[in-house]
Amino acid sequence: QVQLAESGGGLVQPGGSLKLSCVVSGLTRPFSAFSMRWYRQTPGNEREWVARIDTTGVRRNYADSVKGRFTISRDNVKKAVYLQMDNLKPEDTAVYYCTAQYGGAHEVWGQGTQVTVSS
């Protein structure tokens, strides 16, 4: 059973930084065959796509709301994906989720990690 475990969330002041990690286990295919994404969700709102990285780590895409502030990366040896978040704003407060997708299959979701940006 594929499992994703996010970590690295917490409380940070506006303008600060956090780095989220997501470690994947239980794969029956190489981790390098999975594209990875980060999403976020606030209470009462739908989940918002944040960033995506392809299987090679070369192609990276970002939501306009985080472009220039967030960086997605992956380590195929550690079976992990990361989200470096800089210049955080209060509106970045949310539960952050990572997902793994093999080809056109359904995305597998983690349990999420809370990020709170507040002074």
PDB file of C-alpha atoms in Angstrom:
ATOM      1  CA  GLN A   1       0.000   0.000   0.000  1.00  0.00           C
ATOM      2  CA  VAL A   2       1.418   3.341  -1.071  1.00  0.00           C
ATOM      3  CA  GLN A   3       1.762   5.805   1.769  1.00  0.00           C
ATOM      4  CA  LEU A   4       2.845   9.439   1.743  1.00  0.00           C
ATOM      5  CA  ALA A   5       4.022  11.138   4.918  1.00  0.00           C
ATOM      6  CA  GLU A   6       4.305  14.927   4.987  1.00  0.00           C
ATOM      7  CA  SER A   7       6.319  16.792   7.601  1.00  0.00           C
ATOM      8  CA  GLY A   8       7.904  20.170   8.206  1.00  0.00           C
ATOM      9  CA  GLY A   9       4.838  22.273   8.858  1.00  0.00           C
ATOM     10  CA  GLY A  10       4.540  24.680  11.748  1.00  0.00           C
ATOM     11  CA  LEU A  11       4.083  28.269  12.821  1.00  0.00           C
ATOM     12  CA  VAL A  12       6.173  30.936  11.105  1.00  0.00           C
ATOM     13  CA  GLN A  13       6.092  34.719  10.974  1.00  0.00           C
ATOM     14  CA  PRO A  14       5.267  36.561   7.741  1.00  0.00           C
ATOM     15  CA  GLY A  15       8.355  36.774   5.570  1.00  0.00           C
ATOM     16  CA  GLY A  16       9.761  33.586   7.046  1.00  0.00           C
ATOM     17  CA  SER A  17      10.548  30.232   5.454  1.00  0.00           C
ATOM     18  CA  LEU A  18       9.604  26.603   5.885  1.00  0.00           C
ATOM     19  CA  LYS A  19      10.599  23.453   4.021  1.00  0.00           C
ATOM     20  CA  LEU A  20       8.029  20.691   3.726  1.00  0.00           C
ATOM     21  CA  SER A  21       9.006  17.096   3.082  1.00  0.00           C
ATOM     22  CA  CYS A  22       6.996  14.176   1.767  1.00  0.00           C
ATOM     23  CA  VAL A  23       8.395  10.665   1.944  1.00  0.00           C
ATOM     24  CA  VAL A  24       6.774   7.889  -0.060  1.00  0.00           C
ATOM     25  CA  SER A  25       6.694   4.212   0.912  1.00  0.00           C
ATOM     26  CA  GLY A  26       5.038   1.009  -0.218  1.00  0.00           C
ATOM     27  CA  LEU A  27       5.677   1.566  -3.912  1.00  0.00           C
ATOM     28  CA  THR A  28       5.556  -1.329  -6.357  1.00  0.00           C
ATOM     29  CA  ARG A  29       7.058   0.813  -9.112  1.00  0.00           C
ATOM     30  CA  PRO A  30      10.147   3.036  -9.002  1.00  0.00           C
ATOM     31  CA  PHE A  31       9.562   6.375  -7.304  1.00  0.00           C
ATOM     32  CA  SER A  32      11.158   7.997 -10.342  1.00  0.00           C
ATOM     33  CA  ALA A  33       8.118   6.945 -12.389  1.00  0.00           C
ATOM     34  CA  PHE A  34       5.762   9.118 -10.332  1.00  0.00           C
ATOM     35  CA  SER A  35       5.003  12.762 -10.898  1.00  0.00           C
ATOM     36  CA  MET A  36       4.541  14.596  -7.611  1.00  0.00           C
ATOM     37  CA  ARG A  37       2.390  17.519  -6.572  1.00  0.00           C
ATOM     38  CA  TRP A  38       1.695  19.737  -3.598  1.00  0.00           C
ATOM     39  CA  TYR A  39      -1.768  21.052  -2.784  1.00  0.00           C
ATOM     40  CA  ARG A  40      -3.145  23.112   0.074  1.00  0.00           C
ATOM     41  CA  GLN A  41      -6.509  23.582   1.692  1.00  0.00           C
ATOM     42  CA  THR A  42      -8.060  26.012   4.141  1.00  0.00           C
ATOM     43  CA  PRO A  43     -11.287  25.347   6.083  1.00  0.00           C
ATOM     44  CA  GLY A  44     -14.362  25.754   3.924  1.00  0.00           C
ATOM     45  CA  ASN A  45     -12.406  25.904   0.693  1.00  0.00           C
ATOM     46  CA  GLU A  46     -11.497  23.423  -1.992  1.00  0.00           C
ATOM     47  CA  ARG A  47      -8.005  22.067  -2.225  1.00  0.00           C
ATOM     48  CA  GLU A  48      -5.769  24.331  -4.276  1.00  0.00           C
ATOM     49  CA  TRP A  49      -3.003  22.993  -6.481  1.00  0.00           C
ATOM     50  CA  VAL A  50       0.333  24.575  -5.525  1.00  0.00           C
ATOM     51  CA  ALA A  51       3.170  22.945  -7.482  1.00  0.00           C
ATOM     52  CA  ARG A  52       4.069  19.985  -9.651  1.00  0.00           C
ATOM     53  CA  ILE A  53       7.327  18.268 -10.551  1.00  0.00           C
ATOM     54  CA  ASP A  54       7.690  15.698 -13.302  1.00  0.00           C
ATOM     55  CA  THR A  55       9.345  12.317 -13.032  1.00  0.00           C
ATOM     56  CA  THR A  56      12.784  13.619 -14.012  1.00  0.00           C
ATOM     57  CA  GLY A  57      12.690  16.671 -11.792  1.00  0.00           C
ATOM     58  CA  VAL A  58      13.312  18.922 -14.773  1.00  0.00           C
ATOM     59  CA  ARG A  59       9.832  20.311 -15.414  1.00  0.00           C
ATOM     60  CA  ARG A  60       8.325  22.239 -12.516  1.00  0.00           C
ATOM     61  CA  ASN A  61       5.093  24.212 -12.506  1.00  0.00           C
ATOM     62  CA  TYR A  62       3.651  26.569  -9.918  1.00  0.00           C
ATOM     63  CA  ALA A  63       0.397  28.280  -9.112  1.00  0.00           C
ATOM     64  CA  ASP A  64       0.571  32.008  -9.759  1.00  0.00           C
ATOM     65  CA  SER A  65      -0.017  32.657  -6.060  1.00  0.00           C
ATOM     66  CA  VAL A  66       3.297  31.015  -5.087  1.00  0.00           C
ATOM     67  CA  LYS A  67       5.461  31.529  -8.166  1.00  0.00           C
ATOM     68  CA  GLY A  68       8.818  33.059  -7.260  1.00  0.00           C
ATOM     69  CA  ARG A  69       8.414  32.184  -3.570  1.00  0.00           C
ATOM     70  CA  PHE A  70       8.025  28.385  -3.498  1.00  0.00           C
ATOM     71  CA  THR A  71      10.347  25.761  -4.971  1.00  0.00           C
ATOM     72  CA  ILE A  72       9.465  22.111  -5.500  1.00  0.00           C
ATOM     73  CA  SER A  73      12.190  19.490  -5.721  1.00  0.00           C
ATOM     74  CA  ARG A  74      12.608  15.737  -5.449  1.00  0.00           C
ATOM     75  CA  ASP A  75      15.144  13.143  -4.408  1.00  0.00           C
ATOM     76  CA  ASN A  76      14.513   9.882  -6.219  1.00  0.00           C
ATOM     77  CA  VAL A  77      16.984   7.999  -4.025  1.00  0.00           C
ATOM     78  CA  LYS A  78      15.241   9.056  -0.831  1.00  0.00           C
ATOM     79  CA  LYS A  79      11.797   8.708  -2.479  1.00  0.00           C
ATOM     80  CA  ALA A  80      10.940  12.186  -1.312  1.00  0.00           C
ATOM     81  CA  VAL A  81       9.558  15.443  -2.613  1.00  0.00           C
ATOM     82  CA  TYR A  82      10.092  18.815  -0.996  1.00  0.00           C
ATOM     83  CA  LEU A  83       8.484  22.240  -0.992  1.00  0.00           C
ATOM     84  CA  GLN A  84      10.740  25.128  -0.010  1.00  0.00           C
ATOM     85  CA  MET A  85       8.525  28.041   0.951  1.00  0.00           C
ATOM     86  CA  ASP A  86      10.092  31.490   1.258  1.00  0.00           C
ATOM     87  CA  ASN A  87       8.655  34.937   1.938  1.00  0.00           C
ATOM     88  CA  LEU A  88       5.591  33.338   3.474  1.00  0.00           C
ATOM     89  CA  LYS A  89       2.383  35.339   3.728  1.00  0.00           C
ATOM     90  CA  PRO A  90      -0.628  34.918   6.030  1.00  0.00           C
ATOM     91  CA  GLU A  91      -2.650  33.761   3.034  1.00  0.00           C
ATOM     92  CA  ASP A  92      -0.295  30.778   2.718  1.00  0.00           C
ATOM     93  CA  THR A  93      -1.794  29.392   5.929  1.00  0.00           C
ATOM     94  CA  ALA A  94      -3.296  26.011   5.082  1.00  0.00           C
ATOM     95  CA  VAL A  95      -2.936  22.265   5.398  1.00  0.00           C
ATOM     96  CA  TYR A  96      -0.433  21.169   2.769  1.00  0.00           C
ATOM     97  CA  TYR A  97      -0.737  17.802   1.043  1.00  0.00           C
ATOM     98  CA  CYS A  98       1.543  15.948  -1.319  1.00  0.00           C
ATOM     99  CA  THR A  99       0.395  13.497  -3.969  1.00  0.00           C
ATOM    100  CA  ALA A 100       1.987  10.843  -6.136  1.00  0.00           C
ATOM    101  CA  GLN A 101       0.693   9.936  -9.571  1.00  0.00           C
ATOM    102  CA  TYR A 102       1.793   7.146 -11.904  1.00  0.00           C
ATOM    103  CA  GLY A 103       0.903   7.990 -15.486  1.00  0.00           C
ATOM    104  CA  GLY A 104      -2.809   8.764 -15.732  1.00  0.00           C
ATOM    105  CA  ALA A 105      -3.774   6.859 -12.591  1.00  0.00           C
ATOM    106  CA  HIS A 106      -5.494   8.441  -9.605  1.00  0.00           C
ATOM    107  CA  GLU A 107      -3.336  10.524  -7.342  1.00  0.00           C
ATOM    108  CA  VAL A 108      -2.434   9.044  -3.970  1.00  0.00           C
ATOM    109  CA  TRP A 109      -2.685  11.559  -1.122  1.00  0.00           C
ATOM    110  CA  GLY A 110      -0.860  12.048   2.131  1.00  0.00           C
ATOM    111  CA  GLN A 111      -2.455  13.106   5.423  1.00  0.00           C
ATOM    112  CA  GLY A 112      -1.234  16.683   5.265  1.00  0.00           C
ATOM    113  CA  THR A 113       0.818  19.029   7.420  1.00  0.00           C
ATOM    114  CA  GLN A 114      -0.384  22.330   8.889  1.00  0.00           C
ATOM    115  CA  VAL A 115       1.369  25.559   7.960  1.00  0.00           C
ATOM    116  CA  THR A 116       0.413  28.699   9.864  1.00  0.00           C
ATOM    117  CA  VAL A 117       1.816  32.092   8.936  1.00  0.00           C
ATOM    118  CA  SER A 118       1.113  34.616  11.651  1.00  0.00           C
ATOM    119  CA  SER A 119       2.806  37.280  13.722  1.00  0.00           C
TER     120      SER A 119
END
